[in-house]
Short mmCIF file of C-alpha atoms in Angstrom, two decimals:
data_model
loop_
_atom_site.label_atom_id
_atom_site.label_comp_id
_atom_site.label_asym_id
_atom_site.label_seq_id
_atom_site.Cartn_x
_atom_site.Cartn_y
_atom_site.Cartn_z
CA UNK A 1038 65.81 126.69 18.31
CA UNK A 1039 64.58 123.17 18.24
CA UNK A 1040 67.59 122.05 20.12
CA UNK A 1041 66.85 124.47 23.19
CA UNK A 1042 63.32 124.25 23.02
CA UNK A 1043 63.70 120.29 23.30
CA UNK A 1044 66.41 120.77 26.24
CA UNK A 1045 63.94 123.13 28.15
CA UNK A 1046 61.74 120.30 28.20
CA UNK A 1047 63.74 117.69 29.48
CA UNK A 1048 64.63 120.24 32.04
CA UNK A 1049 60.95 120.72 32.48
CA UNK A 1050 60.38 117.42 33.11
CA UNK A 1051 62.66 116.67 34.98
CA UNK A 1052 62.33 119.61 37.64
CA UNK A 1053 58.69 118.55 37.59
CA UNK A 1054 59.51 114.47 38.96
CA UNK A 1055 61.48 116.34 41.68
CA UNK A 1056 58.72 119.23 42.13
CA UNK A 1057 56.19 116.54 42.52
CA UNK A 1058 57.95 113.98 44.37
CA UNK A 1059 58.01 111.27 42.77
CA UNK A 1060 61.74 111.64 42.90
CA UNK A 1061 64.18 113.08 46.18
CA UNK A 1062 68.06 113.75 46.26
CA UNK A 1063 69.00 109.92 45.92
CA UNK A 1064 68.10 110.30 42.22
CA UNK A 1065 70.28 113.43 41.57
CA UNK A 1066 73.35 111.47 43.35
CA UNK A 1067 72.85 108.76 40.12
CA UNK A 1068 72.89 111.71 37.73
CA UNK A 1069 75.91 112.86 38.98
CA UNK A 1070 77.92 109.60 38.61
CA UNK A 1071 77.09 109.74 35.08
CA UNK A 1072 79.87 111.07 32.98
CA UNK A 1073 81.03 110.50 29.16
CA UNK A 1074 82.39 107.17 29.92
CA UNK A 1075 79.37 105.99 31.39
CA UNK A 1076 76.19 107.89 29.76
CA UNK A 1077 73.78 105.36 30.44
CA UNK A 1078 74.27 104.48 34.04
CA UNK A 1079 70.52 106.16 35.42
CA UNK A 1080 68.90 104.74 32.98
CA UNK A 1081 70.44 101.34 33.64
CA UNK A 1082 69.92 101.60 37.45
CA UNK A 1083 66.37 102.85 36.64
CA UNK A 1084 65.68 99.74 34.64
CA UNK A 1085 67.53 96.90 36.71
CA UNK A 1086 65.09 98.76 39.29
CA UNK A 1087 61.80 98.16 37.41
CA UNK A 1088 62.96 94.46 36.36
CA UNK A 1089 63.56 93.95 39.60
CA UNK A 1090 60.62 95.37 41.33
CA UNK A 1091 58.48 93.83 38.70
CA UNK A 1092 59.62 90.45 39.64
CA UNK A 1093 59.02 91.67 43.83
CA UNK A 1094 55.55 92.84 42.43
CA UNK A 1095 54.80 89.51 41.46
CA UNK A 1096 56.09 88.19 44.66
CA UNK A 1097 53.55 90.00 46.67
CA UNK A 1098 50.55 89.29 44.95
CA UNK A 1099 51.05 85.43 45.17
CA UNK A 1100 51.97 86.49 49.12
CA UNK A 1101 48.56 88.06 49.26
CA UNK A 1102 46.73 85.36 47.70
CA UNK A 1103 47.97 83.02 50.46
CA UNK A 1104 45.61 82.82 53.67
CA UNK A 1105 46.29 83.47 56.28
CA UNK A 1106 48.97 85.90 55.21
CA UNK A 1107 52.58 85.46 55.80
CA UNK A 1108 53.29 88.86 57.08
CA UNK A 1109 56.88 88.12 57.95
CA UNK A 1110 57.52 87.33 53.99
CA UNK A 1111 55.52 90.56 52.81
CA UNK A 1112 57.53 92.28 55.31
CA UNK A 1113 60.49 90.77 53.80
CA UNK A 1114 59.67 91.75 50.37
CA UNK A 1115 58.78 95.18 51.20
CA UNK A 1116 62.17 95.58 52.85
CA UNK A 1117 63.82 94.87 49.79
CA UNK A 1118 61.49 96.83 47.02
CA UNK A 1119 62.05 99.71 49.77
CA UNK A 1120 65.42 99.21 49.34
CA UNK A 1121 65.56 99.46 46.31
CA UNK A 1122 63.18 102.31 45.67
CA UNK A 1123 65.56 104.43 48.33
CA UNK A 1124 68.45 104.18 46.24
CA UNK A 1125 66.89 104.93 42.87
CA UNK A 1126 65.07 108.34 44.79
CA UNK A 1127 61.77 107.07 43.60
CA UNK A 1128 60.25 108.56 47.01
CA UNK A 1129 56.26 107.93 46.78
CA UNK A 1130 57.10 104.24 46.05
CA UNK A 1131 59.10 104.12 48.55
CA UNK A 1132 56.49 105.79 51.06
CA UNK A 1133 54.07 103.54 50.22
CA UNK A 1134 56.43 100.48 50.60
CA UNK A 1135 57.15 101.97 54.38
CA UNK A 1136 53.00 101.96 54.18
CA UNK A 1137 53.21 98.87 53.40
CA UNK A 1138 55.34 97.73 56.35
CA UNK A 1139 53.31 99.26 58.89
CA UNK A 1140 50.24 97.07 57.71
CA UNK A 1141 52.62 94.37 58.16
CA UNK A 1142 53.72 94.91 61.93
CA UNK A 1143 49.97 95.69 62.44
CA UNK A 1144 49.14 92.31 61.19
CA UNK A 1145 46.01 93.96 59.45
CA UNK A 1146 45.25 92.10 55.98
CA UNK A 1147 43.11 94.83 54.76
CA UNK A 1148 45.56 97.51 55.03
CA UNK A 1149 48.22 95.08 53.27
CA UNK A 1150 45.75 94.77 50.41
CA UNK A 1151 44.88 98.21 49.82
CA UNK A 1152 48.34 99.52 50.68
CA UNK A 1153 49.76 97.67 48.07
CA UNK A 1154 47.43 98.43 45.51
CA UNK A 1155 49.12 101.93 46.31
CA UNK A 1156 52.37 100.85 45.82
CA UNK A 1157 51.62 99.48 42.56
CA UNK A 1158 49.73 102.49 41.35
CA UNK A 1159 52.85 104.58 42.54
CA UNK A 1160 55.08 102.19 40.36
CA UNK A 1161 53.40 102.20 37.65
CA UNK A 1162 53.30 105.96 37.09
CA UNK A 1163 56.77 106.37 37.95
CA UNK A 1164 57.94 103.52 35.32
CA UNK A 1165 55.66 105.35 33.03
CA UNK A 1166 57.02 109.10 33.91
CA UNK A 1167 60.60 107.80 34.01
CA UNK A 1168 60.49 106.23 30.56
CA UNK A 1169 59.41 109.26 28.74
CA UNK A 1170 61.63 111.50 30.35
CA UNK A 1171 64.81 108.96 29.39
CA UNK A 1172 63.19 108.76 25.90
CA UNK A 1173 63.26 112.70 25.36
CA UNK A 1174 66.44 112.76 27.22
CA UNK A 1175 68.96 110.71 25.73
CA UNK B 528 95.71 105.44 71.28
CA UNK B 529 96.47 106.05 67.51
CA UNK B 530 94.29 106.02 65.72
CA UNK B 531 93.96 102.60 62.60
CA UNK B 532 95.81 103.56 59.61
CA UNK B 533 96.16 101.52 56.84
CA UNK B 534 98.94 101.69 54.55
CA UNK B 535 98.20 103.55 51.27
CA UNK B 536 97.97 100.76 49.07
CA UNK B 537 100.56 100.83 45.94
CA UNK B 538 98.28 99.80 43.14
CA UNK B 539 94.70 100.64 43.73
CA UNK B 540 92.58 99.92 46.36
CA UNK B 541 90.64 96.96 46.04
CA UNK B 542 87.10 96.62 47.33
CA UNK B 543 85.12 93.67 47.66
CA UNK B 544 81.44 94.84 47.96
CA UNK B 545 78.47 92.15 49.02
CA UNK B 546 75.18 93.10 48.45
CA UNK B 547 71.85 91.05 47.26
CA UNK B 548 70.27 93.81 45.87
CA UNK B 549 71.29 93.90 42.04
CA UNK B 550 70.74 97.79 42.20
CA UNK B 551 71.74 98.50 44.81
CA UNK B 552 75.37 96.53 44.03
CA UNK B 553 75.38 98.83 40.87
CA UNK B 554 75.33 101.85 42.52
CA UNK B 555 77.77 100.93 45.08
CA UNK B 556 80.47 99.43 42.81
CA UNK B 557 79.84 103.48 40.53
CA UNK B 558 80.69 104.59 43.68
CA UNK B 559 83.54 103.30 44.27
CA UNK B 560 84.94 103.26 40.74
CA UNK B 561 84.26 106.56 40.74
CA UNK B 562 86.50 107.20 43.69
CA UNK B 563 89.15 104.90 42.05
CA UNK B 564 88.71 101.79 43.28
CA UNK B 565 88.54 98.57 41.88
CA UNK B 566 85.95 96.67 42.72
CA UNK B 567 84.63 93.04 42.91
CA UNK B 568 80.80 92.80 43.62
CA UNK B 569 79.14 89.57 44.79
CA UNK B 570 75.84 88.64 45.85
CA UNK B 571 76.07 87.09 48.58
CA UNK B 572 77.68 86.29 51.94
CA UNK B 573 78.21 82.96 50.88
CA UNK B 574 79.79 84.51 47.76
CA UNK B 575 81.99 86.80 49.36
CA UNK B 576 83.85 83.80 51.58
CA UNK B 577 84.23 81.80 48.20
CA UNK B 578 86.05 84.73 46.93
CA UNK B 579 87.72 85.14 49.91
CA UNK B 580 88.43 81.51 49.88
CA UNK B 581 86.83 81.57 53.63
CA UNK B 582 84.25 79.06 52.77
CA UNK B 583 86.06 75.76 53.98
CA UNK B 584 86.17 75.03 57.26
CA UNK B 585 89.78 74.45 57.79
CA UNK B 586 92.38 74.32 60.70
CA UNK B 587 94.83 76.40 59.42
CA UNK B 588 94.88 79.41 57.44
CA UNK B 589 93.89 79.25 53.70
CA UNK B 590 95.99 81.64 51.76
CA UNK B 591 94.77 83.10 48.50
CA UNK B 592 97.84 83.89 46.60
CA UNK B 593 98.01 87.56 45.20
CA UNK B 594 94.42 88.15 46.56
CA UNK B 595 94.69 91.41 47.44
CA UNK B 596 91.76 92.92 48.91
CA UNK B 597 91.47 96.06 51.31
CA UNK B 598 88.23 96.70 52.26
CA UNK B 599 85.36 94.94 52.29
CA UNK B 600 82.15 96.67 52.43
CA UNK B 601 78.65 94.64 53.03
CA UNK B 602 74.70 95.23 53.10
CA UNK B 603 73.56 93.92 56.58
CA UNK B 604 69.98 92.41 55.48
CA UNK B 605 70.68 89.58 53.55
CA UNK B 606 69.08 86.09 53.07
CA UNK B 607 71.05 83.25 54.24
CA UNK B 608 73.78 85.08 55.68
CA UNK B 609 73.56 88.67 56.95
CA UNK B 610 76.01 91.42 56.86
CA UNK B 611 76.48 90.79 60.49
CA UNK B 612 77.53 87.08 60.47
CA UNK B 613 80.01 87.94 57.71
CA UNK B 614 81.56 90.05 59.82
CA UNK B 615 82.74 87.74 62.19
CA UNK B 616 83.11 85.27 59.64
CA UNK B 617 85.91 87.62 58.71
CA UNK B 618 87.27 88.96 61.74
CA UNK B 619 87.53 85.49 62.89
CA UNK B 620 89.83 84.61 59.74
CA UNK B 621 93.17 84.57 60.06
CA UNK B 622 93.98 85.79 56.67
CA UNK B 623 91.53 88.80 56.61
CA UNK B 624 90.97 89.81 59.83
CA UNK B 625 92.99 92.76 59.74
CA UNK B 626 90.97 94.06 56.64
CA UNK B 627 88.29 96.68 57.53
CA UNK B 628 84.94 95.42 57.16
CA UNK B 629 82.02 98.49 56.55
CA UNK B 630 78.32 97.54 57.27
CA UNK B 631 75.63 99.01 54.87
CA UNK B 632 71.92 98.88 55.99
CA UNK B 633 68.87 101.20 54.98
CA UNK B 634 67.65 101.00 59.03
CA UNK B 635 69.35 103.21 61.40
CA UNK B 636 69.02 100.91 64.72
CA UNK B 637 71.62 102.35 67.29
CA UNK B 638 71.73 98.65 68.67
CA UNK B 639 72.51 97.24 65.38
CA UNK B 640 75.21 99.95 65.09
CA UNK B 641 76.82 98.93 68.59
CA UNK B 642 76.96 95.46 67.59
CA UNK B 643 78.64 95.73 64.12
CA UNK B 644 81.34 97.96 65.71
CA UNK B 645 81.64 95.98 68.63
CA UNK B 646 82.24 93.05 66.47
CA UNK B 647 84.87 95.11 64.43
CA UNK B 648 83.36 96.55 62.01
CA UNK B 649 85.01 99.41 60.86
CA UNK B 650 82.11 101.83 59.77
CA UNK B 651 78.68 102.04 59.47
CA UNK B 652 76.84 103.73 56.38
CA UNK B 653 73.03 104.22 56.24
CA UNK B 654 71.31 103.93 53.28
CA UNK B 655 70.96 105.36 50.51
CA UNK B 656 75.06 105.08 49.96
CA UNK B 657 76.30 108.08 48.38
CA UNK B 658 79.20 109.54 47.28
CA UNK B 659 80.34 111.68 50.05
CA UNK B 660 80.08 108.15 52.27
CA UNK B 661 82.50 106.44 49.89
CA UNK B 662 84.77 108.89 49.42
CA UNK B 663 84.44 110.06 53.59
CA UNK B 664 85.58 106.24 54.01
CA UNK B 665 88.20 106.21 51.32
CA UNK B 666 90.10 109.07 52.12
CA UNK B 667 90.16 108.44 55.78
CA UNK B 668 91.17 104.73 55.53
CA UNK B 669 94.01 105.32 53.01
CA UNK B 670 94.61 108.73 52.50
CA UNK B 671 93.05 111.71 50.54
CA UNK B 672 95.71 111.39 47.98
CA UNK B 673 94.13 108.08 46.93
CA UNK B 674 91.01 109.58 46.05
CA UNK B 675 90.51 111.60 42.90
CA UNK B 676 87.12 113.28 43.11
CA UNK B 677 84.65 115.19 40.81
CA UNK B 678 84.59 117.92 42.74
CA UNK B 679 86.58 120.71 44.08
CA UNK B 680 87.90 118.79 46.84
CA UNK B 681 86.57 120.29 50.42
CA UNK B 682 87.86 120.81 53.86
CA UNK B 683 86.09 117.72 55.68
CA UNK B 684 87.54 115.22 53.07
CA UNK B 685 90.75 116.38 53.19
CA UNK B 686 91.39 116.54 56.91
CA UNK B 687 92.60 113.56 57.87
CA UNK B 688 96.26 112.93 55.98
CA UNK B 689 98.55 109.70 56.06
CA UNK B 690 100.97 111.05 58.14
CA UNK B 691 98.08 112.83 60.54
CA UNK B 692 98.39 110.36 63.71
CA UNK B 693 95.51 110.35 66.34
CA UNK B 694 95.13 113.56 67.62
CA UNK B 695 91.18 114.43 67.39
CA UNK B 696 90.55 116.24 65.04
CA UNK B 697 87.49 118.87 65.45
CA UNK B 698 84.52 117.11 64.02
CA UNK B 699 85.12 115.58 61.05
CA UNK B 700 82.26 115.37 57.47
CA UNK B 701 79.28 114.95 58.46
CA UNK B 702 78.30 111.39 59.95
CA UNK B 703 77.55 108.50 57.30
CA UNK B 704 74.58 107.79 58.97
CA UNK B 705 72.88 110.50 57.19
CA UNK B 706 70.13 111.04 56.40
CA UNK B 707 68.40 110.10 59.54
CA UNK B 708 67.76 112.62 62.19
CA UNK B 709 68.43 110.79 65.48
CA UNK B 710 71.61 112.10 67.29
CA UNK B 711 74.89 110.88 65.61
CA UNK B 712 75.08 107.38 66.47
CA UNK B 713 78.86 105.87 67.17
CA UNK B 714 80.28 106.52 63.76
CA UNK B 715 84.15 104.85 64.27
CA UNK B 716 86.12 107.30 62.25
CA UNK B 717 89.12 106.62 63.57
CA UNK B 718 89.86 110.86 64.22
CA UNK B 719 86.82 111.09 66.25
CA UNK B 720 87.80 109.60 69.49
CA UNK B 721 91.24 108.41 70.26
CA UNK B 722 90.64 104.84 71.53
CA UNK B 723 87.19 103.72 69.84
CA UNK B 724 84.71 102.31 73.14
CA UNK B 725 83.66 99.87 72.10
CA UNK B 726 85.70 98.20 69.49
CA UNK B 727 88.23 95.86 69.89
CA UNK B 728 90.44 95.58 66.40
CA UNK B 729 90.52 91.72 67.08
CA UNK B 730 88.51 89.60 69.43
CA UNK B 731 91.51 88.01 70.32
CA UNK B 732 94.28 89.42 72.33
CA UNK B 733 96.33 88.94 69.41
CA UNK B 734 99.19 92.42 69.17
CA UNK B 735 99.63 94.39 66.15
CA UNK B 736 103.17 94.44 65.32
CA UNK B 737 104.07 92.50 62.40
CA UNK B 738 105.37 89.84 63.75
CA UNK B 739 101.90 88.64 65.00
CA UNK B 740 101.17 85.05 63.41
CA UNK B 741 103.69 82.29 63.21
CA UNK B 742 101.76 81.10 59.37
CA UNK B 743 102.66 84.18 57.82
CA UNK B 744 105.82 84.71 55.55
CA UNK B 745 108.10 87.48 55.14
CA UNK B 746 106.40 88.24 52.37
CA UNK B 747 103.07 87.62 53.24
CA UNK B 748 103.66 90.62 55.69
CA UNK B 749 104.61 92.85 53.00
CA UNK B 750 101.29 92.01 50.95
CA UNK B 751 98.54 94.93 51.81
CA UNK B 752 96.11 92.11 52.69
CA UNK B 753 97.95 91.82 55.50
CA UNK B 754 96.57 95.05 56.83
CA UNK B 755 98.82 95.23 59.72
CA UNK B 756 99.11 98.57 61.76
CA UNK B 757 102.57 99.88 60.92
CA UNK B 758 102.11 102.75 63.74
CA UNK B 759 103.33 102.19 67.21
CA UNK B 760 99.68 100.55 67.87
CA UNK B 761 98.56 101.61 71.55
CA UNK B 762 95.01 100.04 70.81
CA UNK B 763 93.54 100.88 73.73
#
């Protein structure tokens, strides 16, 4: 009934972040240290993620507005919104952070740039994807 | 020889876990709450030798009283002070050198490996951490009996037993420094190889046997910080 039909679509949903790959295996390893006792716990990682990418976001763009660019400190950035991204599974942002990285090393501002646009784009979908699937799902 | 053991703790084990990623300290410390350990989770470096009441330079030993912790298990990039220099902050300690020291780090670099283990570090665990790592580490540090899992329990956790002493056993779960592809890097599980290469316990020359350090009381030596080796130690 309504019940099952609105269960399907979670599962739908959810098989579709995975089938698309916007999530990997990292993200299934959260789900399975939810229990009773702690309900909540992906959807608390998932948001101390985005506040904390967010802020990282942030970071970057002043970075990038600052000539000639500090490649060490994007790097530096990168290796922690990477880090992050890794243990959530949120594998495209995560891609385009290592993206990212590789513009670093090469020194090439342009790449940066557009690289990171990337990254954001990537972020934003996933915060928005991620939100309605824990707004249908809990 | 033998391989480490450390005394199954009486109350729970106690982890301090150091990490500056806010997430990623929240996953770890589910992790290891999961697998029945308590846990205290700092920040920091810096944080971690306050708690450990490391972070004044004095002569002699600075005991905690009824600090009790048994494992200590750190990120390796971190601002200000990394995962490595913490290390040896600890293994140069007189009070916690003896507690086993696991270095977390989301790049795989063989080199890095080497010189965490060569500084006595007990483990190494690439990131993403996840549950098979902790409870891999937990079971074969203080026994499978310590850990209660989830999950049926399977053959790889459960191979290593308190009483088991060194002999190899045939390769144990599958290396923590999954999920990269390059060839098993040194992973210092103390049933792979009988005497570990590369690692020395303690820089010093210090023995095992209990009777090691003039500061300590009787009853310091019963406390599991002191994590001495109670087996006939033949550290190679």
């Amino acid at each position: 009934m309504e019940q099952n039909h609105t269960k399907r679509q979670i599962k739908v949903t959810r098989n579709s972040l995975f089938e698309q790959g916007y999530l990997d295996e990292q993200f299934t390893q959260l789900e399975d240290l939810q229990d009773d006792a702690n309900p909540n716990f992906v959807e608390e990682i998932v948001t101390s993620f985005f506040s904390d990418s967010t802020r990282l976001i942030r970071n970057v763009e002043t970075a990038l507005e600052n000539y000639p660019l500090d490649f060490c400190k994007l790097d530096d950035y990168m290796h922690q919104f990477m880090g992050s991204s890794s243990s959530i599974g949120a594998k495209k942002v995560r891609n385009e952070c290592t993206q990212f990285q590789e513009y670093c090393k090469a020194r090439n501002d342009d790449g940066c740039i557009r690289a990171f646009q990337r990254v954001k784009q990537e972020h934003a979908t996933l915060k928005r994807k991620l939100e309605a699937y824990f707004q249908v799902s809990l | 020889m033998f391989s480490r053991r450390w005394r199954s703790p009486e109350t729970d084990v106690h982890v301090l876990a150091v990490d500056d990623s806010l997430v990623d300290r929240k996953v770890i410390e589910r992790l290891l709450k999961i697998t029945s350990c308590k846990v205290t989770a700092v920040e920091s470096g810096w944080r971690a030798l306050q708690y450990l009441g490391l972070d004044q330079e004095k002569t002699s030993p600075d005991f905690v009283n009824g600090l009790k912790v048994d494992l200590i298990i750190t990120d390796y990039c971190m601002p200000g002070m990394t995962g490595y220099e913490l290390l040896k902050k600890i293994k140069g300690s007189a009070t916690f050198r003896e507690v086993p020291v696991v270095i977390m780090s989301s790049e795989n670099v063989v080199a890095r490996i080497d010189r965490c283990l060569e500084e006595g570090a007990e483990d190494f665990i690439v990131k993403p951490v996840k549950l098979s790592d902790v409870k891999r580490l937990k079971d074969y540090m203080f026994g499978a009996a310590t850990t209660t899992t989830l999950d049926p329990p399977d053959n790889n956790n459960n191979k290593r037993k308190l009483q088991e002493m060194s002999s190899p056993s045939p390769s144990p779960s599958p290396p923590s420094t999954s999920p990269s592809t390059s060839p098993s890097p040194p992973t210092m599980s103390p049933s792979t190889s009988p005497s570990p290469p590369t690692v020395s316990p303690s820089p010093s020359p210090s023995p095992t046997p209990p009777t090691v350090s003039p500061p300590f009381s009787p009853s310091q030596l019963d406390s599991p910080t002191m994590r001495l080796k109670v087996t006939n130690s033949d550290q190679a």
